[in-house]
Amino acid sequence: MKTNRLVTQYQNEKGEVCYKMKTFDINVIAKSSGGLAPTILYFHDNQDVTDDIRALRFGLESPYSYIENYDQFQKMLYKKEQKALNDLYDSISIRPKNMSTGKQILWSFGVLLLMTIPLIVAIILK
């Protein structure tokens, strides 16, 4: 295995060499770079560890086969990635926040109606 800042090597009680994730304290940030898909960045102690996570995920050998707590690490990252993406989409959405579900549905229909008014006017005046 290549060295990775997020993985530590240790010997278990049988004397075998094992690997585990050093930390679960990863901050995930999603940014929109103008393309279709957002960019997801990973930070630990204010250092960018995105390349380390990519190296684990896309390496030749599956990290599930040799890192003991990789499953918990992936579950934690998945939750943080989903939260970062939701925060990004909420920040660029025109949907008003702090509304009940019923009011949000009415808001959506109102926006749809406003968007179709020019089309209706064009059809009537034709």
Short mmCIF file of C-alpha atoms in Angstrom, two decimals:
data_model
loop_
_atom_site.label_atom_id
_atom_site.label_comp_id
_atom_site.label_asym_id
_atom_site.label_seq_id
_atom_site.Cartn_x
_atom_site.Cartn_y
_atom_site.Cartn_z
CA MET A 1 0.00 0.00 0.00
CA LYS A 2 1.19 3.51 -0.75
CA THR A 3 1.52 5.86 2.14
CA ASN A 4 -1.55 7.89 2.83
CA ARG A 5 -1.97 10.62 5.44
CA LEU A 6 -5.34 9.24 6.46
CA VAL A 7 -4.29 5.61 7.04
CA THR A 8 -2.15 4.32 9.88
CA GLN A 9 -0.33 1.02 10.07
CA TYR A 10 -0.18 -0.98 13.31
CA GLN A 11 0.45 -4.50 14.60
CA ASN A 12 -2.42 -6.40 16.14
CA GLU A 13 -2.11 -8.79 19.09
CA LYS A 14 -1.18 -11.63 16.71
CA GLY A 15 1.74 -9.62 15.33
CA GLU A 16 0.10 -9.09 11.93
CA VAL A 17 0.43 -5.76 10.14
CA CYS A 18 -2.99 -4.08 9.88
CA TYR A 19 -4.29 -0.75 8.64
CA LYS A 20 -7.00 1.57 9.92
CA MET A 21 -8.19 5.10 9.27
CA LYS A 22 -6.41 7.66 11.46
CA THR A 23 -9.28 10.09 11.77
CA PHE A 24 -12.95 10.55 11.09
CA ASP A 25 -12.67 14.33 11.51
CA ILE A 26 -13.04 15.28 7.85
CA ASN A 27 -14.76 18.47 6.69
CA VAL A 28 -16.52 18.24 3.33
CA ILE A 29 -17.23 21.28 1.16
CA ALA A 30 -19.14 21.30 -2.12
CA LYS A 31 -18.47 24.11 -4.60
CA SER A 32 -20.07 24.95 -7.90
CA SER A 33 -17.47 25.51 -10.57
CA GLY A 34 -19.93 26.41 -13.32
CA GLY A 35 -20.17 22.90 -14.75
CA LEU A 36 -22.93 20.36 -14.37
CA ALA A 37 -21.47 18.59 -11.35
CA PRO A 38 -20.21 20.30 -8.21
CA THR A 39 -16.68 19.87 -6.94
CA ILE A 40 -16.33 18.18 -3.56
CA LEU A 41 -13.31 19.05 -1.40
CA TYR A 42 -12.17 17.29 1.77
CA PHE A 43 -10.23 18.94 4.60
CA HIS A 44 -8.61 17.69 7.79
CA ASP A 45 -6.95 20.13 10.20
CA ASN A 46 -7.23 22.87 7.53
CA GLN A 47 -5.24 20.73 5.07
CA ASP A 48 -6.67 19.57 1.75
CA VAL A 49 -6.87 15.76 1.83
CA THR A 50 -8.94 15.39 -1.35
CA ASP A 51 -6.13 13.61 -3.19
CA ASP A 52 -5.67 11.18 -0.29
CA ILE A 53 -9.35 10.24 -0.32
CA ARG A 54 -9.34 9.86 -4.11
CA ALA A 55 -6.24 7.67 -3.89
CA LEU A 56 -8.05 5.38 -1.43
CA ARG A 57 -11.29 5.24 -3.38
CA PHE A 58 -9.83 4.82 -6.85
CA GLY A 59 -6.71 2.81 -6.07
CA LEU A 60 -6.02 -0.57 -7.64
CA GLU A 61 -6.69 -2.45 -4.42
CA SER A 62 -10.03 -2.05 -2.68
CA PRO A 63 -9.58 -0.35 0.70
CA TYR A 64 -12.33 -2.58 2.11
CA SER A 65 -9.94 -5.52 1.79
CA TYR A 66 -7.17 -4.17 4.04
CA ILE A 67 -8.45 -1.20 6.10
CA GLU A 68 -10.41 -2.40 9.11
CA ASN A 69 -12.67 0.60 9.72
CA TYR A 70 -13.04 1.78 6.13
CA ASP A 71 -16.75 0.95 6.03
CA GLN A 72 -17.50 3.32 8.92
CA PHE A 73 -15.28 5.95 7.29
CA GLN A 74 -17.19 5.70 4.00
CA LYS A 75 -20.55 5.95 5.78
CA MET A 76 -19.37 9.08 7.60
CA LEU A 77 -18.06 10.63 4.37
CA TYR A 78 -21.30 9.83 2.54
CA LYS A 79 -23.38 11.65 5.16
CA LYS A 80 -21.08 14.68 5.08
CA GLU A 81 -21.04 14.72 1.26
CA GLN A 82 -24.85 14.68 1.16
CA LYS A 83 -25.04 17.53 3.68
CA ALA A 84 -22.46 19.59 1.73
CA LEU A 85 -24.37 19.06 -1.54
CA ASN A 86 -27.70 19.97 0.09
CA ASP A 87 -26.15 23.11 1.58
CA LEU A 88 -24.75 24.07 -1.83
CA TYR A 89 -28.06 23.56 -3.61
CA ASP A 90 -29.94 25.42 -0.88
CA SER A 91 -27.55 28.37 -1.21
CA ILE A 92 -28.16 28.70 -4.98
CA SER A 93 -31.86 27.84 -4.95
CA ILE A 94 -34.52 30.52 -5.37
CA ARG A 95 -36.87 28.48 -3.20
CA PRO A 96 -37.60 30.36 -0.02
CA LYS A 97 -36.42 28.72 3.17
CA ASN A 98 -38.30 28.50 6.46
CA MET A 99 -41.67 27.76 4.84
CA SER A 100 -44.03 24.92 5.58
CA THR A 101 -44.45 22.22 2.93
CA GLY A 102 -47.84 23.58 1.86
CA LYS A 103 -46.48 27.09 1.41
CA GLN A 104 -43.51 25.73 -0.59
CA ILE A 105 -45.92 23.94 -2.94
CA LEU A 106 -47.93 27.14 -3.39
CA TRP A 107 -44.67 29.05 -4.01
CA SER A 108 -43.68 26.52 -6.71
CA PHE A 109 -47.04 26.88 -8.46
CA GLY A 110 -46.77 30.68 -8.23
CA VAL A 111 -43.33 30.66 -9.85
CA LEU A 112 -44.59 28.28 -12.54
CA LEU A 113 -47.54 30.59 -13.21
CA LEU A 114 -45.26 33.63 -13.47
CA MET A 115 -43.04 31.76 -15.93
CA THR A 116 -45.99 30.77 -18.14
CA ILE A 117 -47.65 34.21 -18.30
CA PRO A 118 -45.48 35.39 -21.25
CA LEU A 119 -46.29 32.18 -23.12
CA ILE A 120 -50.04 32.59 -22.48
CA VAL A 121 -49.93 36.27 -23.54
CA ALA A 122 -48.05 35.34 -26.73
CA ILE A 123 -50.65 32.69 -27.60
CA ILE A 124 -53.59 35.05 -26.95
CA LEU A 125 -52.11 37.95 -28.95
CA LYS A 126 -51.24 35.75 -31.90
#
